[in-house]
mmCIF file of C-alpha atoms in Angstrom:
data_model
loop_
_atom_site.group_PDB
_atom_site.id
_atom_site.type_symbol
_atom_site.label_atom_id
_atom_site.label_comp_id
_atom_site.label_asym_id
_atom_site.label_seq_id
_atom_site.Cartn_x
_atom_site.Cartn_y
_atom_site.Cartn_z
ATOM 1 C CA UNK A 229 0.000 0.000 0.000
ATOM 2 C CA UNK A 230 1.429 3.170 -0.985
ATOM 3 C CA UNK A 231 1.298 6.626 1.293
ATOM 4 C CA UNK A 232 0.589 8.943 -1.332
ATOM 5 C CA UNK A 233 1.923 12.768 -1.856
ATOM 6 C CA UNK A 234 0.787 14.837 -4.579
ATOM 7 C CA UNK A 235 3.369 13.338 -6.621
ATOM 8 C CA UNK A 236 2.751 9.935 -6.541
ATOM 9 C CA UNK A 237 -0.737 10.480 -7.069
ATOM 10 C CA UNK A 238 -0.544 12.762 -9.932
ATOM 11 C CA UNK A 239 1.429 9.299 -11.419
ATOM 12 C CA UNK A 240 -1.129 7.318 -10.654
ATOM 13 C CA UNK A 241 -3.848 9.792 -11.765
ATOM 14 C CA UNK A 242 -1.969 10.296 -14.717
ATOM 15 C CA UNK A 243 -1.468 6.568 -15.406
ATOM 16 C CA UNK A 244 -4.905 6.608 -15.473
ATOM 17 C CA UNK A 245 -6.096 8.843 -17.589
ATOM 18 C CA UNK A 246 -7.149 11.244 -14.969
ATOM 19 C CA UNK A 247 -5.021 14.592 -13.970
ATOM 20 C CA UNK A 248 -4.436 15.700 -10.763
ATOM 21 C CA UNK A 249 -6.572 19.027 -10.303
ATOM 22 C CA UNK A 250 -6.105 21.878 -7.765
ATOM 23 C CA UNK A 251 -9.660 20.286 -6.321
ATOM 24 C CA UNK A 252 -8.194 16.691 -5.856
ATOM 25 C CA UNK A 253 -5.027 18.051 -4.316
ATOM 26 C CA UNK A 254 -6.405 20.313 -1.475
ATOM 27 C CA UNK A 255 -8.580 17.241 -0.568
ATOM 28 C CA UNK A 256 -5.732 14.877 -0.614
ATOM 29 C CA UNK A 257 -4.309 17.731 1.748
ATOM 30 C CA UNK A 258 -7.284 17.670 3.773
ATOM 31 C CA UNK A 259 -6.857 14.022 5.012
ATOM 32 C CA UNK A 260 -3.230 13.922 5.386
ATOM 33 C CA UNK A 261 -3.611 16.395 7.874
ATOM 34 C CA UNK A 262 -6.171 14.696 9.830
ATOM 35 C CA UNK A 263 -5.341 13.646 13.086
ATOM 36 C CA UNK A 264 -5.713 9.892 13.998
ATOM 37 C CA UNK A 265 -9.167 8.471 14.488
ATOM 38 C CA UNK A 266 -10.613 11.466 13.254
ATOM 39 C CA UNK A 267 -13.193 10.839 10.267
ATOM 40 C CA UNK A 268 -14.777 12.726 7.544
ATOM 41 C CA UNK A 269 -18.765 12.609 5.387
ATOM 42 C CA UNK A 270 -18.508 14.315 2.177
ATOM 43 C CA UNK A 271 -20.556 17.051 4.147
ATOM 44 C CA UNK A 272 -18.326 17.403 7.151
ATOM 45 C CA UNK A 273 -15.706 18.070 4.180
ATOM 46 C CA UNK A 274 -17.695 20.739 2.459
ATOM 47 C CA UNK A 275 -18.028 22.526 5.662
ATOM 48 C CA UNK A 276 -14.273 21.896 6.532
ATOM 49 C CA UNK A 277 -13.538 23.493 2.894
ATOM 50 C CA UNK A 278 -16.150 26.635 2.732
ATOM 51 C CA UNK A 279 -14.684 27.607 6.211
ATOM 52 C CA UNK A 280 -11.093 27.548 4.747
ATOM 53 C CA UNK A 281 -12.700 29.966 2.004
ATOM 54 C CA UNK A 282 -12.136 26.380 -0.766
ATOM 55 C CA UNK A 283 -14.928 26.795 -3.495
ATOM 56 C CA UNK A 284 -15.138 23.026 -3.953
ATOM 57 C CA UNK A 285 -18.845 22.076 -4.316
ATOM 58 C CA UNK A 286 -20.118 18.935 -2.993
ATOM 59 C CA UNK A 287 -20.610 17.139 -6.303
ATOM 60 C CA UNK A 288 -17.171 17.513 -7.158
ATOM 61 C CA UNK A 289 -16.284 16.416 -3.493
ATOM 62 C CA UNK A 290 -18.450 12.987 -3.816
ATOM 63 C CA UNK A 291 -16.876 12.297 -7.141
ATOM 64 C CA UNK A 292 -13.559 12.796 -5.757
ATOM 65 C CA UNK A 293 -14.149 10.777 -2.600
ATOM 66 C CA UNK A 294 -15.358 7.973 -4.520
ATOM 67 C CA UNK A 295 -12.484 7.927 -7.234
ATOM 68 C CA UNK A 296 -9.707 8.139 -4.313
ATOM 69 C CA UNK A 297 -11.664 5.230 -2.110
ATOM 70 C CA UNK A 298 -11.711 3.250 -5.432
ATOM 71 C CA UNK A 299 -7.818 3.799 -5.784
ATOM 72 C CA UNK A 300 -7.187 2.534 -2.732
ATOM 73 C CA UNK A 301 -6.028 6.056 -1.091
ATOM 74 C CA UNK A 302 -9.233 6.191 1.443
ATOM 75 C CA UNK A 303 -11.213 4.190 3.049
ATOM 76 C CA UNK A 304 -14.894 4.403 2.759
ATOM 77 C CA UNK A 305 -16.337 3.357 6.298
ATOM 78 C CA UNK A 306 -19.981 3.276 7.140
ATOM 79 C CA UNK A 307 -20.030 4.026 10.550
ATOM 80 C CA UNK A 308 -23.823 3.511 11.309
ATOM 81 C CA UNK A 309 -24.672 7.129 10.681
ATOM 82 C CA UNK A 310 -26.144 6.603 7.945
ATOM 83 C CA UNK A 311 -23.560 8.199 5.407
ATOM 84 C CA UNK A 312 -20.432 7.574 4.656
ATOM 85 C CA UNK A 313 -16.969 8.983 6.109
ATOM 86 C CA UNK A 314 -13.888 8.523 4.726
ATOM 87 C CA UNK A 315 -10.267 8.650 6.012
ATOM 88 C CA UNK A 316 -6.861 8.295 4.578
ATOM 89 C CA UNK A 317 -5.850 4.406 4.312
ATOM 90 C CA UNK A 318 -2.999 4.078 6.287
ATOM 91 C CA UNK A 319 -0.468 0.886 5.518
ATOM 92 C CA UNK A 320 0.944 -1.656 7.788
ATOM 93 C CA UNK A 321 1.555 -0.511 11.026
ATOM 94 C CA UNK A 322 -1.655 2.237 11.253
ATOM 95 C CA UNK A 323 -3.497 -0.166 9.367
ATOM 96 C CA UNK A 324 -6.598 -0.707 12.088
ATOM 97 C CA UNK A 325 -10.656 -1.726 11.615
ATOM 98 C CA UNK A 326 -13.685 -0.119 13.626
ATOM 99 C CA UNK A 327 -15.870 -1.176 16.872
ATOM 100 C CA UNK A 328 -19.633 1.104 16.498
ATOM 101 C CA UNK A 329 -22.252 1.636 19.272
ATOM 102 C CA UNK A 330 -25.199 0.862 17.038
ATOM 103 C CA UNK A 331 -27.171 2.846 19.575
ATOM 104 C CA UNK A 332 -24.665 5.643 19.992
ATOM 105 C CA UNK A 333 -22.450 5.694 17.226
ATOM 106 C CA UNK A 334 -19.569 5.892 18.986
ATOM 107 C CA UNK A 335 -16.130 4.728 17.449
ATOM 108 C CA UNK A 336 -13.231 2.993 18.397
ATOM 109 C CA UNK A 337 -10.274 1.794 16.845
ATOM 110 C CA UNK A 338 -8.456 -1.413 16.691
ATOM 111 C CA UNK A 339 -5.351 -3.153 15.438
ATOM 112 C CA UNK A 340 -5.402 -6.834 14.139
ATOM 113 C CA UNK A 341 -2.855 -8.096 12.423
ATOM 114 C CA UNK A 342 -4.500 -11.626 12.183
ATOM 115 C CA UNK A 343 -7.761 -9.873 9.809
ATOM 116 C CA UNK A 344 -5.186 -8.222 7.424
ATOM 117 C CA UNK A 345 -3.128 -11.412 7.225
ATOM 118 C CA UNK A 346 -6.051 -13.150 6.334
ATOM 119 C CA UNK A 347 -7.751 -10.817 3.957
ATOM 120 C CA UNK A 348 -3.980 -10.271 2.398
ATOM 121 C CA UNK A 349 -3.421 -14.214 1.757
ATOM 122 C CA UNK A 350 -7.068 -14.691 0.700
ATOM 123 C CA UNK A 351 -6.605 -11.657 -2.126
ATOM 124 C CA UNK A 352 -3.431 -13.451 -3.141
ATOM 125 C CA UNK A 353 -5.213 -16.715 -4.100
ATOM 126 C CA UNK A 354 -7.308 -15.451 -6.182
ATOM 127 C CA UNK A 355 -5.452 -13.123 -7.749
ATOM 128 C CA UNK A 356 -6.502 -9.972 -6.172
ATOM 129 C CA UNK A 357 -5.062 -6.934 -5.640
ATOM 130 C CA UNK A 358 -5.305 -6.043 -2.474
ATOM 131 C CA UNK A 359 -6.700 -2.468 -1.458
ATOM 132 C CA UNK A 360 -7.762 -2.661 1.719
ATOM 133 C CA UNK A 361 -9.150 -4.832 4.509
ATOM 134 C CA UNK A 362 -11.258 -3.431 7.241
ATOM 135 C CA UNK A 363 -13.648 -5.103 9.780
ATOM 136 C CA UNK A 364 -16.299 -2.975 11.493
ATOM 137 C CA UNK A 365 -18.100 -4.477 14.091
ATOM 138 C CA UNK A 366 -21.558 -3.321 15.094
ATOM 139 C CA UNK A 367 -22.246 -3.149 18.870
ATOM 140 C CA UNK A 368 -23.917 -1.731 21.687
ATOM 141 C CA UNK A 369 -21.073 0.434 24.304
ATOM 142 C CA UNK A 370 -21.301 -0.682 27.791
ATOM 143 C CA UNK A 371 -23.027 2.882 28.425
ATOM 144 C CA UNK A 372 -25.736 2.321 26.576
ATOM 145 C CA UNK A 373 -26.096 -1.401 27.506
ATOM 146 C CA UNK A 374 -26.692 0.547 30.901
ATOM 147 C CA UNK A 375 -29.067 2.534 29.701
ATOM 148 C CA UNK A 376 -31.338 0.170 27.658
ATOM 149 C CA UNK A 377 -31.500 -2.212 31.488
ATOM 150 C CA UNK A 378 -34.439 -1.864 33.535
ATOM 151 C CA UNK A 379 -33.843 -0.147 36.897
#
């Protein structure tokens, strides 16, 4: 998995077909400056960009999510909200997956190196290419298991 700069994805862009724009670049920005565990919707982008004065509307931000989620640069989660939020797709060692309160929607992040193994070996077999491999697992928090039990 590659950590990409504006260079290296201006190659890939390029060996695409595709060019890297002044659009695609501040939101590649955007995401390499988030901090850890932090995630973004395509709205919670918009806002992020209109406050930093960015004329970047939202169609051209959901095409650009999707096209850098389908390179393999961010991760598409869906984190029970539902929409979807993206973040940067770290490699090997930040690689992690996602536990969700399906009540509260609160995240956490984990590391397992056993899942990416797996999903790594598996892709290999059959020829994949492998992206990424996430697991999100739906729960309820121990705070609102305390709140759904009768007093």
């Amino acid at each position: 998995m590659t950590v990409y700069t504006s260079s290296s994805l201006k190659a890939e862009l390029n060996d695409r077909g595709w060019r890297l724009t002044p659009q695609r670049e501040t939101i590649l920005h955007i995401f390499q400056e988030l901090p850890q565990g932090e995630h973004l919707s395509a709205e919670d982008l918009y806002h992020r960009l209109e406050t930093d004065g960015e004329g970047i509307s939202l169609s051209t931000i959901y095409r650009t999510l999707k096209l850098m989620a389908r390179m393999g640069i961010l991760r598409e989660l869906e984190l029970g909200e539902g929409h979807k939020h993206y973040e940067l797709n770290q490699p090997y060692p930040h690689h992690h997956h996602h536990l969700i309160c399906v009540r509260c929607n609160s995240t956490i992040e984990f590391k397992n190196d056993t899942i990416l193994k797996i999903g790594a070996k598996t892709a290999q077999k059959e020829g994949f290419h492998l992206l990424d491999c996430q697991l999100t697992i739906h729960a309820v928090c121990p705070q609102c298991q305390r709140a759904l039990m009768p007093l």
